[in-house]
Structure formats: structure tokens, C-alpha cells
PDB file of C-alpha atoms in Angstrom:
ATOM      1  CA  MET A1441      -0.011  -0.032   0.008  1.00 67.00           C
ATOM      2  CA  LEU A1442       1.327   3.422  -0.908  1.00 62.00           C
ATOM      3  CA  HIS A1443       0.451   6.575   1.006  1.00 55.00           C
ATOM      4  CA  ALA A1444       1.050  10.100  -0.357  1.00 53.00           C
ATOM      5  CA  ARG A1445       0.542  13.485   1.197  1.00 56.00           C
ATOM      6  CA  ILE A1446      -0.037  16.548  -0.948  1.00 55.00           C
ATOM      7  CA  SER A1447       0.534  19.850   0.735  1.00 58.00           C
ATOM      8  CA  LYS A1448       0.868  23.430  -0.354  1.00 59.00           C
ATOM      9  CA  VAL A1449       4.595  24.518  -0.333  1.00 58.00           C
ATOM     10  CA  PRO A1450       5.066  27.692   1.657  1.00 61.00           C
ATOM     11  CA  SER A1451       5.821  30.689  -0.536  1.00 65.00           C
ATOM     12  CA  ARG A1452       8.915  31.645   1.468  1.00 74.00           C
ATOM     13  CA  SER A1453      11.504  30.145   3.750  1.00 85.00           C
ATOM     14  CA  ALA A1454      10.513  30.572   7.315  1.00 86.00           C
ATOM     15  CA  GLY A1455      14.149  29.826   8.367  1.00 93.00           C
ATOM     16  CA  LYS A1456      15.856  27.452  10.601  1.00 95.00           C
ATOM     17  CA  LEU A1457      14.901  26.862  14.280  1.00 96.00           C
ATOM     18  CA  SER A1458      18.014  26.637  16.361  1.00 96.00           C
ATOM     19  CA  LEU A1459      17.006  24.723  19.485  1.00 95.00           C
ATOM     20  CA  ARG A1460      19.051  23.499  22.465  1.00 95.00           C
ATOM     21  CA  LEU A1461      17.273  21.539  25.207  1.00 95.00           C
ATOM     22  CA  GLU A1462      18.212  19.957  28.505  1.00 94.00           C
ATOM     23  CA  GLY A1463      16.226  17.400  30.490  1.00 93.00           C
ATOM     24  CA  LYS A1464      16.131  17.380  34.324  1.00 91.00           C
ATOM     25  CA  ASP A1465      15.094  14.436  36.488  1.00 90.00           C
ATOM     26  CA  LEU A1466      13.652  12.393  33.641  1.00 91.00           C
ATOM     27  CA  ARG A1467      12.001   9.108  34.359  1.00 86.00           C
ATOM     28  CA  ASN A1468      14.154   6.005  34.423  1.00 87.00           C
ATOM     29  CA  VAL A1469      12.684   3.012  32.515  1.00 85.00           C
ATOM     30  CA  GLU A1470      15.865   0.700  32.460  1.00 81.00           C
ATOM     31  CA  ILE A1471      17.822  -1.338  34.949  1.00 85.00           C
ATOM     32  CA  SER A1472      20.742   1.131  34.528  1.00 85.00           C
ATOM     33  CA  LYS A1473      19.627   4.557  33.344  1.00 90.00           C
ATOM     34  CA  SER A1474      17.461   5.726  30.470  1.00 93.00           C
ATOM     35  CA  ASP A1475      19.189   6.805  27.206  1.00 95.00           C
ATOM     36  CA  PRO A1476      16.913   9.808  26.383  1.00 96.00           C
ATOM     37  CA  LEU A1477      16.400  11.385  22.964  1.00 97.00           C
ATOM     38  CA  PHE A1478      13.695  13.858  21.871  1.00 97.00           C
ATOM     39  CA  GLU A1479      11.582  14.202  18.790  1.00 97.00           C
ATOM     40  CA  LEU A1480       9.783  17.220  17.425  1.00 97.00           C
ATOM     41  CA  CYS A1481       6.614  16.169  15.559  1.00 97.00           C
ATOM     42  CA  ARG A1482       3.990  17.924  13.399  1.00 96.00           C
ATOM     43  CA  THR A1483       0.461  16.966  12.587  1.00 92.00           C
ATOM     44  CA  TYR A1484      -1.258  17.037   9.171  1.00 88.00           C
ATOM     45  CA  ASP A1485      -4.743  16.063  10.529  1.00 86.00           C
ATOM     46  CA  GLY A1486      -5.425  18.371  13.447  1.00 83.00           C
ATOM     47  CA  GLY A1487      -3.565  16.164  16.039  1.00 80.00           C
ATOM     48  CA  LYS A1488      -4.997  12.715  15.496  1.00 89.00           C
ATOM     49  CA  SER A1489      -1.521  11.565  14.369  1.00 93.00           C
ATOM     50  CA  TRP A1490       1.937  12.994  14.624  1.00 96.00           C
ATOM     51  CA  THR A1491       4.913  12.740  12.234  1.00 96.00           C
ATOM     52  CA  PRO A1492       8.479  13.158  13.470  1.00 97.00           C
ATOM     53  CA  VAL A1493      10.273  16.058  11.771  1.00 97.00           C
ATOM     54  CA  TYR A1494      13.508  15.883  13.861  1.00 98.00           C
ATOM     55  CA  ARG A1495      15.015  13.288  16.137  1.00 97.00           C
ATOM     56  CA  SER A1496      17.983  14.121  18.420  1.00 98.00           C
ATOM     57  CA  GLU A1497      20.906  11.883  19.183  1.00 97.00           C
ATOM     58  CA  TYR A1498      20.361   9.851  22.370  1.00 96.00           C
ATOM     59  CA  VAL A1499      22.446  10.532  25.482  1.00 97.00           C
ATOM     60  CA  MET A1500      23.575   7.291  27.133  1.00 95.00           C
ATOM     61  CA  ASN A1501      22.724   6.510  30.736  1.00 95.00           C
ATOM     62  CA  ASN A1502      21.671  10.025  31.663  1.00 95.00           C
ATOM     63  CA  LEU A1503      18.493  11.232  33.368  1.00 94.00           C
ATOM     64  CA  ASN A1504      19.626  14.889  32.953  1.00 96.00           C
ATOM     65  CA  PRO A1505      20.657  15.011  29.250  1.00 96.00           C
ATOM     66  CA  ASP A1506      22.015  18.188  27.625  1.00 97.00           C
ATOM     67  CA  TRP A1507      21.308  17.609  24.022  1.00 97.00           C
ATOM     68  CA  LYS A1508      23.429  19.110  21.198  1.00 97.00           C
ATOM     69  CA  ALA A1509      21.875  22.161  19.462  1.00 96.00           C
ATOM     70  CA  ALA A1510      19.418  21.162  16.696  1.00 96.00           C
ATOM     71  CA  SER A1511      18.698  22.962  13.428  1.00 97.00           C
ATOM     72  CA  ILE A1512      15.169  22.263  12.141  1.00 97.00           C
ATOM     73  CA  ASP A1513      13.482  23.655   9.042  1.00 96.00           C
ATOM     74  CA  VAL A1514      10.580  25.861  10.257  1.00 96.00           C
ATOM     75  CA  ASN A1515       8.518  25.124   7.112  1.00 95.00           C
ATOM     76  CA  ALA A1516       8.830  21.427   7.691  1.00 95.00           C
ATOM     77  CA  LEU A1517       7.996  21.712  11.295  1.00 96.00           C
ATOM     78  CA  CYS A1518       4.942  23.954  11.225  1.00 95.00           C
ATOM     79  CA  ASP A1519       4.581  25.341   7.744  1.00 93.00           C
ATOM     80  CA  GLY A1520       6.071  28.623   8.926  1.00 93.00           C
ATOM     81  CA  ASP A1521       3.133  29.151  11.313  1.00 93.00           C
ATOM     82  CA  LEU A1522       4.740  29.779  14.649  1.00 94.00           C
ATOM     83  CA  LYS A1523       1.394  29.398  16.471  1.00 95.00           C
ATOM     84  CA  ARG A1524       0.724  25.921  15.095  1.00 95.00           C
ATOM     85  CA  GLU A1525       0.813  23.232  17.730  1.00 95.00           C
ATOM     86  CA  ILE A1526       3.742  20.822  17.624  1.00 96.00           C
ATOM     87  CA  LYS A1527       4.605  17.967  19.984  1.00 95.00           C
ATOM     88  CA  LEU A1528       7.882  17.485  21.782  1.00 94.00           C
ATOM     89  CA  ALA A1529       8.262  13.830  22.788  1.00 94.00           C
ATOM     90  CA  ILE A1530      10.993  12.251  24.919  1.00 94.00           C
ATOM     91  CA  PHE A1531      11.969   8.599  24.374  1.00 95.00           C
ATOM     92  CA  ASP A1532      14.367   6.100  25.908  1.00 95.00           C
ATOM     93  CA  TYR A1533      16.535   4.809  23.075  1.00 95.00           C
ATOM     94  CA  GLU A1534      16.392   1.070  22.377  1.00 93.00           C
ATOM     95  CA  ARG A1535      18.967  -0.535  20.198  1.00 89.00           C
ATOM     96  CA  LYS A1536      16.557  -3.375  19.404  1.00 89.00           C
ATOM     97  CA  GLY A1537      12.942  -2.688  18.925  1.00 83.00           C
ATOM     98  CA  GLU A1538      10.916   0.495  19.466  1.00 92.00           C
ATOM     99  CA  ASN A1539      12.045   3.335  21.603  1.00 94.00           C
ATOM    100  CA  LYS A1540      10.186   3.605  24.897  1.00 93.00           C
ATOM    101  CA  PRO A1541       8.086   6.779  25.503  1.00 91.00           C
ATOM    102  CA  LEU A1542       9.203   8.768  28.578  1.00 90.00           C
ATOM    103  CA  GLY A1543       6.674  11.561  28.097  1.00 89.00           C
ATOM    104  CA  ALA A1544       5.503  14.423  25.840  1.00 89.00           C
ATOM    105  CA  PHE A1545       3.956  17.779  25.778  1.00 89.00           C
ATOM    106  CA  TYR A1546       2.349  20.057  23.182  1.00 91.00           C
ATOM    107  CA  THR A1547       3.622  23.545  22.447  1.00 92.00           C
ATOM    108  CA  THR A1548       4.191  26.056  19.648  1.00 94.00           C
ATOM    109  CA  VAL A1549       7.483  27.516  18.276  1.00 94.00           C
ATOM    110  CA  ASN A1550       6.343  30.868  19.709  1.00 93.00           C
ATOM    111  CA  ASP A1551       5.947  29.205  23.104  1.00 92.00           C
ATOM    112  CA  LEU A1552       9.371  27.617  22.967  1.00 93.00           C
ATOM    113  CA  MET A1553      10.971  30.873  21.990  1.00 91.00           C
ATOM    114  CA  GLN A1554       9.385  32.555  24.998  1.00 89.00           C
ATOM    115  CA  SER A1555       9.955  29.718  27.417  1.00 82.00           C
ATOM    116  CA  GLU A1556      12.543  29.201  30.067  1.00 64.00           C
ATOM    117  CA  ASN A1557      11.363  25.720  30.807  1.00 61.00           C
ATOM    118  CA  SER A1558       8.382  23.373  30.083  1.00 63.00           C
ATOM    119  CA  LYS A1559       7.012  20.490  32.017  1.00 63.00           C
ATOM    120  CA  LEU A1560       7.323  17.002  30.614  1.00 57.00           C
ATOM    121  CA  ILE A1561       4.137  15.152  31.130  1.00 55.00           C
ATOM    122  CA  HIS A1562       3.910  11.403  30.876  1.00 52.00           C
ATOM    123  CA  SER A1563       1.344  10.371  28.205  1.00 53.00           C
ATOM    124  CA  GLY A1564      -0.135   7.690  30.494  1.00 54.00           C
ATOM    125  CA  ASN A1565      -0.738   9.900  33.518  1.00 53.00           C
ATOM    126  CA  VAL A1566      -1.267  13.575  32.752  1.00 53.00           C
ATOM    127  CA  SER A1567      -1.490  14.573  36.362  1.00 57.00           C
ATOM    128  CA  LYS A1568       2.115  13.504  37.197  1.00 66.00           C
ATOM    129  CA  ALA A1569       5.150  15.231  35.717  1.00 70.00           C
ATOM    130  CA  HIS A1570       8.122  13.069  34.955  1.00 79.00           C
ATOM    131  CA  GLY A1571      10.910  15.654  34.679  1.00 85.00           C
ATOM    132  CA  THR A1572      11.426  19.057  33.139  1.00 86.00           C
ATOM    133  CA  ILE A1573      12.618  20.208  29.805  1.00 90.00           C
ATOM    134  CA  LEU A1574      14.754  23.372  29.841  1.00 90.00           C
ATOM    135  CA  VAL A1575      14.928  25.555  26.716  1.00 91.00           C
ATOM    136  CA  HIS A1576      18.470  26.913  26.642  1.00 91.00           C
ATOM    137  CA  GLU A1577      18.261  28.342  23.134  1.00 92.00           C
ATOM    138  CA  CYS A1578      15.404  28.741  20.697  1.00 93.00           C
ATOM    139  CA  LYS A1579      15.676  31.282  17.838  1.00 93.00           C
ATOM    140  CA  ILE A1580      14.919  31.355  14.123  1.00 93.00           C
ATOM    141  CA  THR A1581      17.610  32.371  11.650  1.00 90.00           C
ATOM    142  CA  GLY A1582      17.548  32.878   7.916  1.00 87.00           C
ATOM    143  CA  ALA A1583      13.869  33.553   7.483  1.00 79.00           C
ATOM    144  CA  GLU A1584      12.888  35.386   4.310  1.00 80.00           C
ATOM    145  CA  PRO A1585      10.812  38.504   4.974  1.00 77.00           C
ATOM    146  CA  GLN A1586       7.115  38.351   4.129  1.00 65.00           C
ATOM    147  CA  GLU A1587       6.233  40.434   1.085  1.00 62.00           C
ATOM    148  CA  VAL A1588       3.640  42.905   2.210  1.00 57.00           C
ATOM    149  CA  LYS A1589       2.085  45.182  -0.405  1.00 57.00           C
ATOM    150  CA  PRO A1590       0.715  48.652   0.579  1.00 59.00           C
ATOM    151  CA  PRO A1591      -3.131  48.588   0.771  1.00 58.00           C
ATOM    152  CA  GLU A1592      -3.550  50.680  -2.332  1.00 60.00           C
ATOM    153  CA  GLU A1593      -1.611  48.167  -4.420  1.00 55.00           C
ATOM    154  CA  ASN A1594      -3.694  45.336  -3.140  1.00 55.00           C
ATOM    155  CA  ASP A1595      -6.954  47.234  -3.945  1.00 56.00           C
ATOM    156  CA  VAL A1596      -5.693  47.963  -7.558  1.00 54.00           C
ATOM    157  CA  ALA A1597      -4.680  44.308  -8.092  1.00 56.00           C
ATOM    158  CA  GLU A1598      -8.108  43.066  -6.887  1.00 59.00           C
ATOM    159  CA  GLU A1599      -9.866  45.577  -9.140  1.00 62.00           C
ATOM    160  CA  GLU A1600      -7.774  44.446 -12.177  1.00 65.00           C
ATOM    161  CA  GLU A1601      -8.549  40.869 -11.469  1.00 62.00           C
ATOM    162  CA  ALA A1602     -12.269  41.525 -11.154  1.00 59.00           C
ATOM    163  CA  GLU A1603     -12.212  43.316 -14.528  1.00 63.00           C
ATOM    164  CA  ALA A1604     -10.325  40.617 -16.149  1.00 60.00           C
ATOM    165  CA  ALA A1605     -12.815  38.002 -14.845  1.00 59.00           C
ATOM    166  CA  LYS A1606     -15.667  39.992 -16.363  1.00 61.00           C
ATOM    167  CA  LYS A1607     -14.179  39.708 -19.825  1.00 57.00           C
TER     168      LYS A1607
END
């Protein structure tokens, strides 16, 4: 079975998100210590399913990981919409099999840029936090400016389009 997704390509580059995170007191799910990694995910269907856009390297045997800075294409993450909901999920790396979820939370790029820290909530028990994610750096670089026409130019263009449609 083949699945395809067709989506509108943003008209401009929204830049790269430079993001550096640190985990504090993450949940241990192994005999030794968890090997945490994080994923940034986007949704195409309003939050029913999430698609990973970025996966960090894992940090071996560490419940307080300080991940390397990440560079993520903002168009790929949220179509350049900094208010669009994204998911930040934390996993325990498994060499064999599927990575074990440690927790997740939902946020936006705007919220990450304004945040000093965010709570990591385990998906199985939303009332109990399983550590904290600290945002050490979150900024956008290389974004192309939006082209904004003066109102009178927009009005003229609309009038010309309306006239052309009548003919």
C-alpha cells in the first residue's frame, strides 16, 4: 500500500529553528539509566496523528541530558506558522525494537522561543510530571521576509482581477 501526502509549499522560507534543550530528572525505565532522545513532531490532521520532523541523538545512561543544538526547518515543522501546535516527545533509546516513550508535551514554536522551561508530562498519567525540559536556546535564523504590499496596491490588483474576470 502506498500513501502520499500533498500539501501546499510555503511561498517563502521561514528559516531554521536553532534549538538546544536539556532534560532534568527524567523518568528511568531501564535497569541502569534511560538513554533519552527527543523528537519534534508535526500533525497534518489536526492532532490525530503526529509525524516526526526531527530526532535528536540519544544521551547514554543519563536522566539529565544536555542535547546538542538542533537545526530544524521551520517550514517542515509547522509550515512557517509559529502558532501551530507541535509535539515534543521524549523517548528512551532502544537498540533493538521500538524506543520507549518517557513523556511528551504540546507547544508552539512561539511558546518555545518565549519559554525558560516546560514540564514534561507522561502520556499515561497527565497529572504527574516526569521531569522538566529546559529551553536553553530557541531562535529562528535565515527567514525570508514576508512580502507585504501597501493597501492601495492590493486594492488595484483586486480591481484588475475583477475586470479581467468579467471579460
